[in-house]
Structure formats: structure tokens, C-alpha cells
XYZ file of C-alpha atoms in Angstrom:
700
model
C -47.436 -57.351 -17.121
C -51.109 -58.098 -16.499
C -53.294 -55.753 -14.479
C -55.677 -57.313 -11.984
C -59.064 -55.599 -12.394
C -60.326 -56.967 -9.094
C -61.777 -55.625 -6.859
C -64.741 -53.732 -8.316
C -63.324 -50.312 -7.363
C -60.624 -50.683 -10.031
C -63.207 -51.360 -12.754
C -65.156 -48.265 -11.719
C -62.033 -46.122 -11.973
C -60.948 -47.610 -15.290
C -64.313 -46.836 -16.886
C -64.759 -43.371 -15.333
C -64.482 -40.296 -17.572
C -65.099 -36.601 -16.972
C -64.197 -35.182 -13.557
C -63.143 -37.935 -11.186
C -61.674 -38.015 -7.693
C -60.104 -41.195 -6.294
C -59.355 -41.410 -2.578
C -56.870 -44.253 -2.386
C -55.861 -45.939 0.868
C -52.216 -47.023 1.414
C -51.218 -50.079 -0.612
C -54.278 -49.926 -2.870
C -52.275 -50.146 -6.089
C -52.901 -46.519 -6.992
C -49.852 -46.212 -9.259
C -50.571 -49.376 -11.260
C -54.194 -48.266 -11.661
C -53.081 -44.883 -13.000
C -50.629 -46.503 -15.401
C -53.210 -48.984 -16.698
C -55.729 -46.236 -17.367
C -53.078 -43.878 -18.745
C -52.314 -46.383 -21.500
C -55.964 -46.692 -22.511
C -56.707 -42.970 -22.325
C -53.618 -42.113 -24.370
C -54.926 -44.221 -27.262
C -58.340 -42.528 -27.046
C -56.790 -39.043 -27.144
C -54.454 -39.948 -30.029
C -57.445 -40.980 -32.139
C -58.814 -37.435 -31.836
C -55.567 -35.537 -32.484
C -51.962 -36.527 -33.160
C -50.689 -33.502 -31.237
C -52.913 -33.795 -28.177
C -51.940 -35.989 -25.254
C -52.570 -37.013 -21.681
C -50.851 -35.000 -18.974
C -50.056 -36.882 -15.766
C -48.809 -34.738 -12.885
C -47.433 -35.736 -9.504
C -45.924 -33.935 -6.544
C -42.370 -35.297 -6.435
C -39.732 -36.467 -8.908
C -39.730 -39.810 -7.135
C -43.444 -40.313 -7.811
C -42.970 -39.293 -11.455
C -40.196 -41.858 -11.922
C -42.347 -44.536 -10.288
C -45.146 -43.872 -12.785
C -42.732 -43.991 -15.733
C -41.119 -47.208 -14.476
C -44.488 -48.871 -13.849
C -45.675 -47.851 -17.335
C -42.522 -49.347 -18.858
C -42.952 -52.616 -16.947
C -46.662 -52.977 -17.718
C -46.663 -51.963 -21.375
C -43.065 -52.536 -22.569
C -42.784 -49.002 -23.880
C -41.957 -45.489 -22.698
C -44.428 -42.661 -22.248
C -43.651 -40.406 -25.184
C -44.949 -37.376 -27.100
C -47.676 -36.223 -27.253
C -48.156 -37.505 -23.690
C -46.285 -36.228 -20.679
C -45.550 -37.255 -17.082
C -44.141 -34.440 -14.969
C -44.106 -32.857 -11.545
C -46.706 -30.159 -11.147
C -43.958 -27.582 -10.498
C -42.124 -28.501 -13.719
C -45.331 -28.337 -15.738
C -46.165 -24.852 -14.464
C -42.682 -23.519 -15.121
C -42.148 -25.162 -18.545
C -45.625 -24.732 -20.020
C -46.643 -21.355 -18.563
C -43.934 -19.255 -16.905
C -40.903 -19.794 -19.145
C -42.785 -19.339 -22.459
C -44.932 -16.382 -21.296
C -42.861 -14.627 -18.622
C -42.951 -11.315 -20.522
C -46.640 -10.942 -19.659
C -45.694 -10.410 -15.994
C -45.335 -6.714 -15.220
C -42.401 -6.981 -12.767
C -40.199 -9.523 -14.558
C -37.900 -7.698 -16.993
C -35.562 -10.517 -17.989
C -35.935 -14.075 -19.254
C -36.320 -16.085 -16.039
C -34.051 -18.725 -14.659
C -35.271 -20.914 -11.803
C -32.768 -21.124 -8.960
C -33.347 -23.151 -5.819
C -29.777 -23.668 -4.655
C -29.238 -21.682 -1.408
C -25.668 -20.699 -2.267
C -26.636 -19.153 -5.595
C -29.714 -17.481 -4.131
C -27.692 -16.083 -1.266
C -25.234 -14.530 -3.678
C -28.088 -12.589 -5.328
C -28.365 -10.357 -2.289
C -24.983 -10.550 -0.589
C -21.728 -9.338 -2.061
C -18.633 -11.086 -0.724
C -15.188 -9.548 -0.837
C -11.811 -9.792 0.860
C -10.720 -6.902 3.091
C -7.619 -6.995 5.280
C -7.304 -10.713 4.541
C -10.809 -11.461 5.852
C -14.008 -12.417 4.070
C -16.565 -9.596 4.248
C -20.225 -9.461 3.198
C -22.712 -6.691 2.513
C -26.342 -6.595 1.385
C -26.730 -5.409 -2.225
C -30.233 -4.066 -1.525
C -29.747 -0.459 -0.557
C -31.007 0.846 2.716
C -30.756 -2.329 4.793
C -27.158 -2.395 6.004
C -24.971 -5.475 6.290
C -27.363 -7.672 8.247
C -30.857 -6.178 7.999
C -32.811 -9.026 9.564
C -32.430 -12.574 10.722
C -34.358 -13.797 7.671
C -32.160 -14.758 4.737
C -33.364 -13.155 1.493
C -33.377 -16.481 -0.367
C -35.907 -17.839 2.144
C -38.514 -15.150 1.502
C -41.356 -16.130 -0.852
C -44.396 -14.471 -2.359
C -47.746 -15.523 -0.990
C -51.079 -13.818 -1.634
C -49.634 -10.313 -1.810
C -47.700 -10.753 1.427
C -44.238 -11.996 2.077
C -43.229 -15.094 3.952
C -40.180 -16.628 5.552
C -40.921 -20.260 4.900
C -44.556 -20.534 5.997
C -44.217 -17.898 8.697
C -45.763 -14.563 7.813
C -43.407 -11.625 8.108
C -44.405 -9.011 10.655
C -45.321 -5.487 9.566
C -41.869 -4.036 10.136
C -40.432 -6.576 7.689
C -42.889 -5.921 4.879
C -40.736 -3.377 3.078
C -37.705 -5.643 3.323
C -39.647 -8.644 2.005
C -41.135 -6.609 -0.823
C -37.757 -5.316 -1.947
C -36.236 -8.796 -1.805
C -38.967 -10.310 -3.975
C -39.130 -7.417 -6.432
C -35.342 -7.363 -6.797
C -35.271 -11.081 -7.566
C -38.209 -11.160 -9.982
C -37.189 -7.984 -11.807
C -33.885 -9.601 -12.682
C -35.595 -12.853 -13.721
C -34.335 -15.033 -10.872
C -37.216 -17.163 -9.609
C -37.574 -19.826 -6.968
C -40.050 -22.708 -7.263
C -42.240 -20.814 -4.809
C -42.337 -17.775 -7.080
C -43.371 -19.725 -10.165
C -46.972 -20.557 -9.180
C -47.814 -16.944 -8.334
C -46.379 -15.714 -11.598
C -48.286 -18.437 -13.497
C -51.616 -17.375 -11.969
C -50.894 -13.771 -12.912
C -50.088 -14.777 -16.503
C -53.305 -16.808 -16.894
C -55.343 -13.900 -15.494
C -53.813 -11.490 -18.005
C -54.114 -13.852 -20.974
C -56.918 -16.488 -20.627
C -56.208 -17.838 -24.109
C -53.124 -19.577 -22.684
C -55.445 -21.798 -20.618
C -57.329 -22.719 -23.804
C -54.071 -23.607 -25.577
C -53.021 -25.850 -22.663
C -56.375 -27.691 -22.806
C -56.037 -28.291 -26.569
C -52.565 -29.681 -25.932
C -53.664 -31.761 -22.918
C -57.417 -32.526 -23.057
C -57.034 -35.164 -20.316
C -55.160 -34.358 -17.094
C -54.414 -36.732 -14.201
C -53.105 -35.299 -10.915
C -51.480 -37.913 -8.679
C -50.755 -37.236 -4.981
C -53.409 -34.544 -5.206
C -53.580 -34.224 -1.419
C -50.180 -32.475 -1.516
C -51.190 -29.705 -3.910
C -51.334 -26.156 -2.598
C -54.263 -23.763 -2.652
C -52.695 -21.829 -5.519
C -52.059 -24.994 -7.527
C -55.745 -25.806 -7.100
C -56.566 -22.283 -8.323
C -54.567 -22.953 -11.468
C -56.409 -26.226 -12.074
C -59.725 -24.391 -11.568
C -58.713 -21.847 -14.225
C -58.176 -24.717 -16.673
C -61.591 -26.151 -15.784
C -63.271 -22.784 -16.356
C -61.488 -22.559 -19.701
C -63.101 -25.834 -20.794
C -61.130 -28.772 -19.347
C -63.645 -31.639 -19.205
C -61.492 -34.615 -18.236
C -59.685 -34.207 -14.929
C -58.686 -36.809 -12.346
C -57.553 -35.990 -8.815
C -56.023 -39.031 -7.112
C -54.669 -39.151 -3.594
C -55.181 -39.924 0.066
C -56.129 -37.006 2.298
C -54.834 -38.989 5.267
C -51.310 -39.026 3.793
C -50.900 -35.285 3.347
C -47.731 -34.323 5.252
C -46.625 -31.236 3.347
C -48.633 -28.439 4.944
C -45.329 -26.673 5.602
C -45.061 -26.472 1.797
C -48.573 -25.002 1.542
C -50.377 -28.311 0.890
C -54.097 -27.978 1.632
C -55.687 -31.459 1.869
C -59.027 -30.001 2.985
C -59.518 -28.638 -0.539
C -59.348 -32.150 -1.974
C -62.002 -33.295 0.467
C -64.484 -30.737 -0.900
C -64.439 -32.498 -4.290
C -65.638 -35.743 -2.697
C -68.854 -33.937 -1.712
C -69.398 -32.315 -5.108
C -72.200 -34.123 -7.030
C -70.598 -33.116 -10.340
C -67.580 -35.307 -9.606
C -67.261 -39.080 -9.703
C -65.999 -40.163 -6.276
C -64.324 -43.591 -6.207
C -62.795 -44.769 -2.909
C -60.018 -47.383 -2.984
C -60.292 -49.327 0.291
C -58.589 -52.619 -0.586
C -55.037 -52.723 0.752
C -52.674 -55.145 -0.995
C -49.648 -54.254 1.098
C -50.210 -54.693 4.847
C -51.642 -57.291 7.188
C -54.904 -56.322 8.860
C -53.502 -55.643 12.369
C -51.215 -52.917 10.987
C -54.115 -51.428 9.027
C -56.281 -51.441 12.158
C -53.637 -49.533 14.112
C -53.130 -46.643 11.703
C -56.851 -46.529 10.924
C -57.421 -45.447 14.553
C -55.924 -42.078 13.553
C -58.818 -41.314 11.184
C -61.859 -39.520 12.686
C -64.706 -41.990 13.016
C -67.155 -39.991 10.893
C -64.777 -40.082 7.911
C -63.234 -43.490 8.264
C -63.923 -46.047 5.549
C -63.000 -49.616 6.525
C -59.660 -50.530 4.910
C -59.416 -54.240 4.143
C -56.255 -56.289 3.731
C -56.536 -58.115 0.408
C -54.369 -60.973 -0.899
C -51.677 -60.425 1.792
C -50.116 -63.475 3.446
C -49.878 -62.980 7.220
C -46.803 -64.515 8.914
C -48.221 -63.686 12.346
C -45.783 -61.127 13.792
C -47.367 -58.964 16.522
C -47.215 -55.189 16.822
C -44.504 -54.385 19.370
C -44.229 -51.299 21.572
C -40.683 -50.646 22.836
C -39.687 -48.265 25.613
C -36.425 -46.470 24.887
C -33.946 -44.015 26.342
C -30.532 -42.743 25.230
C -28.774 -45.851 26.543
C -30.859 -48.636 25.028
C -31.929 -47.437 21.566
C -29.161 -49.520 19.963
C -30.353 -52.657 21.780
C -33.920 -52.013 20.646
C -32.819 -51.607 17.036
C -30.780 -54.844 17.281
C -33.792 -56.696 18.665
C -36.042 -55.326 15.929
C -33.542 -56.352 13.252
C -33.164 -59.823 14.774
C -36.918 -60.404 14.557
C -36.834 -59.317 10.910
C -33.915 -61.626 10.099
C -35.427 -64.608 11.904
C -38.654 -64.223 9.948
C -37.167 -63.696 6.496
C -37.966 -59.968 6.302
C -35.158 -58.621 4.158
C -35.857 -54.902 4.170
C -37.003 -52.572 6.901
C -37.122 -48.908 7.842
C -36.189 -47.121 11.071
C -38.079 -43.817 11.163
C -38.322 -40.551 13.121
C -40.370 -37.387 12.646
C -37.354 -35.236 11.883
C -33.702 -34.551 12.370
C -33.669 -33.825 16.102
C -34.724 -37.250 17.367
C -32.578 -38.978 14.750
C -29.569 -37.029 15.972
C -30.336 -37.835 19.591
C -30.523 -41.544 18.815
C -27.259 -41.313 16.895
C -25.551 -39.340 19.645
C -25.112 -36.220 17.498
C -25.797 -32.641 18.544
C -27.504 -29.726 16.793
C -25.403 -28.429 13.898
C -23.930 -25.044 14.772
C -23.494 -22.044 12.512
C -19.764 -21.735 13.249
C -18.360 -20.147 10.089
C -19.297 -16.906 8.329
C -18.601 -18.190 4.828
C -21.633 -19.776 3.064
C -19.380 -22.132 1.058
C -18.540 -24.141 4.192
C -21.920 -25.872 4.175
C -21.346 -26.959 0.584
C -17.903 -28.329 1.463
C -19.338 -30.346 4.345
C -22.242 -31.593 2.224
C -19.772 -32.681 -0.464
C -17.719 -34.696 2.021
C -20.758 -36.283 3.711
C -22.344 -37.182 0.349
C -19.039 -38.726 -0.751
C -18.763 -40.724 2.471
C -22.224 -42.202 2.036
C -21.868 -42.989 -1.641
C -23.910 -40.182 -3.199
C -21.212 -39.279 -5.723
C -23.421 -37.126 -7.878
C -24.355 -34.850 -5.009
C -20.731 -34.770 -3.837
C -19.647 -33.496 -7.265
C -22.531 -31.029 -7.406
C -21.722 -29.503 -4.004
C -18.009 -29.203 -4.741
C -18.791 -27.721 -8.169
C -20.826 -24.985 -6.500
C -17.794 -24.029 -4.440
C -15.555 -24.136 -7.521
C -17.921 -21.846 -9.431
C -17.676 -19.212 -6.682
C -13.970 -18.767 -7.418
C -14.362 -18.660 -11.216
C -17.293 -16.340 -11.858
C -18.370 -12.923 -10.669
C -21.156 -12.525 -8.147
C -23.669 -11.510 -10.823
C -22.922 -14.383 -13.244
C -25.563 -16.714 -11.851
C -26.484 -18.413 -15.125
C -22.827 -19.188 -15.812
C -22.456 -20.686 -12.333
C -25.467 -22.923 -12.840
C -24.256 -24.047 -16.263
C -20.765 -24.705 -14.884
C -22.150 -27.008 -12.187
C -24.188 -28.947 -14.764
C -21.218 -29.294 -17.124
C -18.931 -30.461 -14.322
C -21.360 -33.201 -13.274
C -21.676 -34.383 -16.885
C -17.921 -34.245 -17.545
C -16.365 -37.552 -16.495
C -12.835 -36.186 -16.184
C -13.807 -33.203 -14.072
C -16.123 -35.171 -11.829
C -13.489 -37.866 -11.352
C -10.937 -35.212 -10.424
C -13.288 -33.729 -7.825
C -14.030 -37.116 -6.291
C -10.312 -37.857 -6.110
C -9.823 -34.577 -4.290
C -12.393 -35.602 -1.679
C -10.027 -38.318 -0.497
C -7.696 -35.498 0.561
C -10.348 -33.255 2.110
C -10.113 -32.758 5.895
C -12.687 -35.103 7.400
C -15.194 -35.072 10.233
C -12.625 -36.468 12.656
C -10.951 -33.046 12.631
C -11.732 -30.472 15.299
C -13.489 -27.262 14.273
C -10.175 -25.425 14.637
C -7.994 -27.910 12.740
C -10.572 -28.256 9.939
C -10.770 -24.463 9.578
C -6.954 -24.262 9.392
C -6.552 -27.109 6.867
C -9.501 -26.350 4.596
C -8.096 -23.154 2.928
C -5.071 -25.107 1.716
C -7.327 -27.852 0.367
C -9.415 -25.261 -1.512
C -6.332 -23.573 -2.944
C -4.815 -26.839 -4.204
C -8.085 -28.300 -5.507
C -9.213 -25.244 -7.450
C -5.794 -23.884 -8.400
C -6.114 -20.546 -6.570
C -3.252 -18.071 -6.264
C -3.586 -17.981 -2.489
C -5.511 -19.577 0.310
C -8.990 -18.115 0.937
C -9.851 -16.953 4.420
C -12.535 -18.999 6.183
C -13.481 -16.819 9.088
C -15.281 -18.066 12.213
C -17.626 -16.098 14.426
C -16.109 -14.627 17.585
C -19.440 -15.016 19.348
C -22.481 -17.079 18.487
C -25.740 -17.506 20.325
C -26.171 -20.943 21.940
C -22.570 -21.979 21.234
C -19.272 -21.359 23.032
C -16.937 -20.705 20.100
C -13.732 -21.257 22.102
C -14.971 -24.526 23.552
C -16.250 -25.736 20.194
C -12.941 -25.059 18.467
C -11.519 -28.237 20.052
C -14.636 -30.332 19.385
C -14.700 -32.853 16.532
C -17.006 -32.086 13.628
C -18.377 -35.626 13.846
C -20.150 -34.637 17.073
C -22.356 -32.315 15.018
C -22.141 -33.252 11.347
C -22.445 -36.418 9.364
C -25.412 -38.431 8.304
C -28.086 -37.205 10.647
C -29.944 -40.475 10.537
C -27.185 -43.025 11.169
C -26.645 -44.272 14.701
C -23.421 -45.572 16.122
C -24.254 -49.123 15.109
C -24.360 -48.196 11.443
C -28.113 -48.454 10.979
C -29.863 -45.883 8.866
C -32.484 -43.780 10.650
C -34.660 -41.839 8.213
C -37.365 -39.218 8.373
C -40.991 -39.982 7.575
C -40.951 -37.426 4.746
C -38.079 -39.212 3.010
C -39.924 -42.550 2.725
C -43.383 -41.367 1.670
C -44.504 -43.694 -1.100
C -42.146 -46.496 -0.042
C -43.177 -50.024 0.851
C -41.132 -52.272 3.133
C -41.383 -55.486 5.117
C -41.090 -53.872 8.541
C -41.054 -50.455 10.239
C -39.634 -49.317 13.571
C -40.972 -45.849 14.401
C -39.426 -43.760 17.200
C -41.774 -41.161 18.691
C -41.309 -38.501 21.368
C -42.925 -38.214 24.788
C -44.992 -35.169 23.896
C -46.274 -33.432 20.781
C -44.653 -30.074 21.476
C -43.304 -28.189 18.479
C -42.584 -30.530 15.594
C -42.519 -33.657 17.759
C -44.973 -36.521 17.376
C -46.032 -38.938 20.098
C -48.600 -41.592 20.909
C -50.793 -38.678 22.029
C -51.695 -38.339 18.339
C -53.981 -41.344 18.830
C -56.266 -39.026 20.817
C -58.363 -38.391 17.712
C -60.564 -35.310 17.301
C -62.971 -34.168 14.584
C -60.207 -33.308 12.125
C -57.048 -35.245 11.341
C -53.913 -33.197 12.099
C -50.700 -33.273 10.088
C -48.924 -35.007 12.993
C -51.542 -37.764 12.947
C -51.016 -38.084 9.207
C -47.273 -38.406 9.883
C -47.825 -41.511 12.015
C -50.374 -42.778 9.497
C -47.797 -42.547 6.674
C -45.017 -44.119 8.767
C -47.032 -47.107 9.955
C -48.635 -47.768 6.580
C -45.227 -48.410 4.958
C -45.004 -51.808 6.708
C -46.214 -55.049 5.130
C -45.744 -57.608 7.927
C -44.167 -56.138 11.047
C -44.657 -52.841 12.863
C -42.890 -51.653 16.016
C -43.203 -48.298 17.766
C -40.607 -47.073 20.270
C -41.823 -44.628 22.929
C -39.716 -42.886 25.594
C -39.351 -44.882 28.813
C -40.913 -41.927 30.663
C -44.175 -42.525 28.806
C -46.362 -44.466 31.211
C -47.802 -47.897 30.572
C -51.265 -46.527 31.318
C -50.888 -43.863 28.634
C -49.783 -46.476 26.100
C -52.800 -48.571 27.034
C -55.123 -45.571 26.750
C -53.835 -44.385 23.383
C -53.836 -47.833 21.769
C -57.141 -48.975 23.217
C -58.627 -51.733 21.055
C -55.283 -52.699 19.483
C -53.504 -55.986 20.274
C -49.817 -55.372 20.881
C -46.828 -56.603 22.879
C -45.057 -54.224 25.220
C -41.369 -54.564 25.840
C -41.230 -53.750 29.544
C -37.475 -53.182 29.942
C -34.337 -52.013 28.207
C -32.736 -55.427 28.830
C -34.871 -57.081 26.242
C -33.595 -60.637 26.573
C -34.025 -60.643 30.335
C -37.576 -59.350 30.706
C -40.944 -60.705 29.612
C -43.327 -59.495 26.991
C -46.635 -58.157 28.263
C -49.562 -58.972 25.970
C -52.343 -56.401 25.949
C -55.738 -57.161 24.500
C -58.033 -54.171 24.274
C -55.636 -52.591 26.771
C -57.222 -54.444 29.701
C -56.530 -58.101 30.391
C -52.934 -59.238 29.951
C -50.702 -62.248 30.419
C -46.960 -62.566 30.869
C -44.629 -64.628 28.709
C -40.861 -64.962 28.592
C -39.121 -63.754 25.480
C -36.370 -66.100 24.292
C -35.234 -63.824 21.486
C -31.802 -62.415 22.125
C -30.636 -59.283 20.399
C -27.656 -59.154 18.127
C -25.297 -56.881 20.018
C -22.560 -56.898 17.399
C -22.494 -55.272 14.003
C -19.031 -56.629 13.144
C -17.874 -59.632 11.113
C -14.623 -61.576 11.082
C -12.006 -60.764 8.477
C -11.953 -62.889 5.349
C -12.580 -62.861 1.609
C -16.294 -62.218 2.095
C -15.905 -59.442 4.667
C -15.250 -56.130 2.869
C -13.784 -53.222 4.753
C -16.563 -50.913 3.578
C -19.830 -51.420 1.762
C -21.938 -48.482 0.675
C -24.781 -47.750 -1.743
C -24.043 -45.808 -4.847
C -25.979 -43.663 -7.272
C -27.111 -44.402 -10.777
C -24.084 -43.898 -13.038
C -23.764 -40.564 -14.727
C -20.954 -41.694 -17.102
C -20.750 -44.533 -19.696
C -21.980 -47.809 -18.260
C -19.388 -49.960 -20.074
C -16.941 -48.884 -17.364
C -19.194 -50.061 -14.553
C -17.711 -53.431 -13.670
C -13.919 -53.568 -13.681
C -12.474 -56.963 -12.825
C -11.504 -57.318 -9.161
C -10.712 -60.324 -6.995
C -12.609 -60.864 -3.734
C -11.189 -58.880 -0.831
C -9.020 -56.933 -3.235
C -8.766 -53.179 -3.368
C -11.126 -51.781 -5.939
C -10.418 -48.460 -7.597
C -12.734 -45.532 -7.418
C -14.390 -46.257 -10.746
C -16.056 -49.317 -9.258
C -17.635 -47.127 -6.617
C -18.367 -44.195 -8.886
C -19.986 -46.172 -11.650
C -21.653 -49.078 -9.946
C -25.402 -48.979 -9.628
C -27.474 -49.614 -6.553
C -30.938 -48.160 -6.269
C -31.869 -47.363 -2.690
C -35.210 -46.875 -1.023
C -33.625 -44.112 0.937
C -33.448 -40.467 -0.099
C -31.230 -37.562 0.764
C -27.698 -38.094 1.966
C -28.286 -41.411 3.715
C -27.890 -44.815 2.155
C -28.174 -48.444 3.119
C -25.285 -50.692 4.092
C -26.740 -53.340 1.774
C -25.275 -53.556 -1.717
C -27.348 -55.008 -4.531
C -24.331 -55.370 -6.815
C -22.144 -57.602 -4.664
C -19.188 -56.855 -2.402
C -17.647 -53.397 -2.478
C -14.130 -53.325 -1.130
C -11.825 -50.662 0.220
C -12.129 -47.262 -1.417
C -8.932 -45.922 -2.974
C -8.517 -42.932 -5.270
C -7.558 -43.141 -8.902
C -3.972 -41.895 -9.255
C -3.796 -38.447 -10.743
C -1.333 -39.851 -13.238
C -4.049 -42.095 -14.672
C -4.684 -41.776 -18.394
C -8.329 -41.201 -17.567
C -7.565 -37.858 -15.999
C -6.293 -35.022 -18.120
C -3.554 -33.017 -16.401
C -5.364 -29.812 -17.200
C -7.891 -30.529 -14.491
C -5.284 -30.631 -11.761
C -4.632 -26.891 -12.002
């Protein structure tokens, strides 16, 4: 695969050495540029030492896999020793904390990194059966059964204080937070949030470790650098002070949307003003048409905005559309959006919201209640939902976590973690668990009936002597327990981003880094709390995280962008916020019956009649090409020679077809597309337990 060295900015980056910062606009080809340079630099480093390599770090596993895949496609080889591509969290834990943990004064045992809430919860809460009911008590002495509303597993270290998420604990919680953290670290149980603070402490105590890291990795590239935290920057600075000469920070400050995870994009901006650093801006966008670029560029403060230019992108001429929605017409709007995409040959698109709340409102689902006392319930529900939407690996993982709770003692955390891993890797066990999910009480059950049926399911699935007790709260703030008992679980649980028409509605965070033909973004009326709205286009001196949210969402689109605003949001406000942008406003919920209003610079306008009718139906007639269910599936985690069993069209395929088939999805989390890349998937049926594939020993 050939790399296009045009425009000039790419040549500058390719030839740059020393300390370099690249501010890359959306669609600039940042990943391919990194991969091209990574290949060249790796050869340079290898000539100096056979055991020294290039270290390429990124923020997410998804970004890491993209770099590896791009490297494979461009150079027909894998990135291998002595070079390494990793997440920054994995690098810190594997290269600093795990080898040198004994240098930390509090940690007394070899650490194990645990991020699963169920396992972390069990560190601090002892569960036992008394009088036939599940009881819990805090294992940290002096704090009673329910010391505070903050769960211990959600408390992290931060600059000698203690946090619940990103919210600083008040003074009266300091002693509780301190005991929680000290208890966890003393026993060697770390979260990802703990690791960076321990790493900084280790490097302070033993600076020679920094020197050893530099000898091993004399050239370091940090991708998605805008998402790094202040403490991650401190660690990089320690390496620089220890002698690191070649360092690249690559990212887009305008796409930083992880401040809730301590990302500090302002730090990256300081390097652009440092004369000791090479600053190379990437301003050529090879993804989007210019009108889309112009819209999201309005979110950047004028004194910092560099003109982003659409380069080598064919424009099919679709306008930016502003819809006005309410609870009753969101499905019609989505149908209209999809119809435009289909009519213009746009084969993939995204429907986005800021977070769960709006997605649930559009799908008709309510806020998920905390109805049960037992922490395993959430894992059971996650297992069923993951199974329903084709994420078999996660379904097995969640059910394995529940299984481990009935096998091992509360303190046997390492054994639990190993058990879950072994179960996922064991074809027979994982197949047995997936078969059992066909018998699990579903979301069509009421809260009461599900609670009654689930203990029997658990007993039979895991071979317990008796049914466990799944106790519900007698009272719960915000929820009427008695009333809810007769409510279906589907009103609250399920895929949070799927509406009643079967379309997938995703969060902006889940699609960061994606590229698609079209985007439909739903925003709120106001910017209260975590909501985002068109009010974000009221740009100040500094770009806020909410503005960066819209920036990321809109910049995913290549050809077509639509934004849906609440019908209560006035036309004048739309005009004011999008001043200078050409767009078409859908003036009514009845899309096919009302005209489009064309706004130019939000002043003069003309009226035209839209002849595009929405597709109101999501159903197809029965026949050999109309499967009963089509879902995306995960990458196989068992031998691939079993992937494609022979099946006639419209026949009933066995579970192996679903379990082992491969469809990569743009979507993350529990939600998957209705589009299959492997052909028709037919009705799901379980493998009989009598099958030779399944050993009888796993049915006990």
C-alpha cells in the first residue's frame, strides 16, 4: 500500500526528528502518517541496537488495533519485537508497576489489576446468607454496613486526595476514602486509576528505571495525545528529563472528550508554543466535504482556528439538514434520514446522542432502577443483553463472573479472574453458557416474575444445591417498588441506544475515531448538566468539552450531516447559532407534507416542496431472503474452521453459526448493527445438550 506524501505537511512530519507535536484535524490521515513514519523510524533504531525499539502509545485499545491493522496493510508485516504498540495504561502497568511494585511503600503483595465492578465490590463487601436472605457487610472496620453512598470500587487516588469518579470527596469522607485506597493497595489490588500514581512514585524513588525505559525505547510516539491526563504528562516529562530525545505527541485538542477521565487538552496546547518543539499542523481533511467542515469549524475560537480544507473528496451535493423532533416523530425523522442515505448510495451512517439519557428517551426506555440488592443481577442482565445483540464474548464473560461467585471464596480474587478467562477460552464451557442463555428469563418478564424465575435458572445452570435468594429492596428512592414489580424489564433495560424501529442510536464517545458516510446527531434544548445543544455554537475564548463533543460527532461524516433539535427550540435560535452556515430546516414533524426552508447566512430564505417520502416500515415480506433475525457477531474466539457450517437459505442455523461467524462492527459496547457482512443469519436455536460437542460434565 503506497503512502501519498502530499500535501507538504506530511513531508514535514515524515522528516521531523527530536521533539515534535502534530495537531491533526479530523480526516487528515493521522494514523496512516504515523504508520508510515513508524516503519522508517523502526529501521533507524534497529541499526543502532537490536534490542531497542520504537514505542507507539495510544489512548484506547481500538486506536491501538487501528494502528496495527494499518501497519499490516501498508507494509505486509506485523509490528514485532523490539518495537511495541500499546495503550498508555498498559505500558505503564507492564513496564513500570508490575516489574517494580515492591518499591512502593504501601503495596505489600504482587499487584493484580482489577477493573471489573463485581470483583472490586467483593473486595470490600462480604456477602452471606442469613435466614434465607442475602446479607452484606463492609469488611473495613469502623464503617458499618453502608458507610456512605460512594461505592468503594469507585474511589480513586488523585494528588494525595481521594475521589469518587472525578468528584472530590468532602472532608468527612477523607478517612473513608483513605482506608479504602490503602486497603486495596496494601493487598495488591489495583485499578487502572491507581496504576499511574504508583508509577510516578516508583520513578521518583528509582530514577534509573526511567533511564532503562529510554534505552529500551529511544523513540516514543504518543497518539491521541489530547486525551492524556496531567499525571500521564508528568510521567512523559520524567522520561524527557532522564534523557529521552525523540518524542512525538500527535492529536487534536479540539477532539478531547475525556475530561471526566482526567484528560487535560490544555497541556498539549502548551507544547505548540514551546520553541524547542517542532509544531506541524495537519489542516488537509481527506474525509469530509467542505460544508460539513465549515459547520464544525465554527466551534473553534477564532483566535485559534486554522482553516481546515477538504482535499480530494468528491462532493455529491447533499445539504446540511436541521430537523425538529419530539417524542412522537423521532422515528419518522430517522426514517427520512435513512431514506436520503439510501437514495444517494450512502451505505453506512451513524445516529448519535451525547449520552444514555437522550438515547433512552428516543427509544422509549426509562432510567434503569436499582431494584435488587444483589450485585450479580447486573451481570446477569448484561449477559442476556449482550447475547441478544450478538456480543457472545461479553455474554460469556458476564455469566462467568456470576459462576465464579458461587465457586470461590470472597477473598480468592485472582482465582475468580483466572476462571473467567479460562471459561471464555474454553469452547465447551462457553458453548454451554450460551446454550443456557436461551433458557434465561428475558426482558419481557416483569420485575417480579424475573426475580422469581431467576434463582431456579441460576441453580440449574451452575449446579447449585439450592436456589439462591435474590432479594429486592422494600423501599427505593425515586421508584415505587410495588408498582415496578408488575412492570416489564424491557421498559428499563435492553440496548440503551436502539429505538423501537430497530435502528442503533450510539453515544458520541463510542464512535470517536470512526468515519462514516452520514451522521444524524440528536441534541437537547439546553446545555444543563451533561446535555449538549445548539447553544454550544455560542463560542467563547476557550473551547469547552461540550463543544468538542459536537465537533467530534459532526466530523465523523463524509457526505451528509443532519442535526435534530427539540421542536421547542425556536427557529430564531437555530438561525442565530448557525449564522453563516447554509442549511435546510425541516419545519414540521410530517416531513413529506411540509416544505424545506433554505437558510443562507441565516437571513434570506426561500421555500421549496420536499418530494422525499420517509420509509415508515422496517419490515419485509417472508421469503427465502428474509431471515427472522439478523445480528452482528464478534470475532471468533474458537477455531475458525467451524465458522461456516452448511445451511440452506431460510433454514434454521445452529448456534455455532452465530457464535463463530465474524462481522466487524463500527459500533462499540453492547449495541450492534442490523447489517451482516457475512450474509444472511437465520433463526437462532440452541445446540442440543446431547451434542457431541458438549461434554456432559459441564451440565452439572
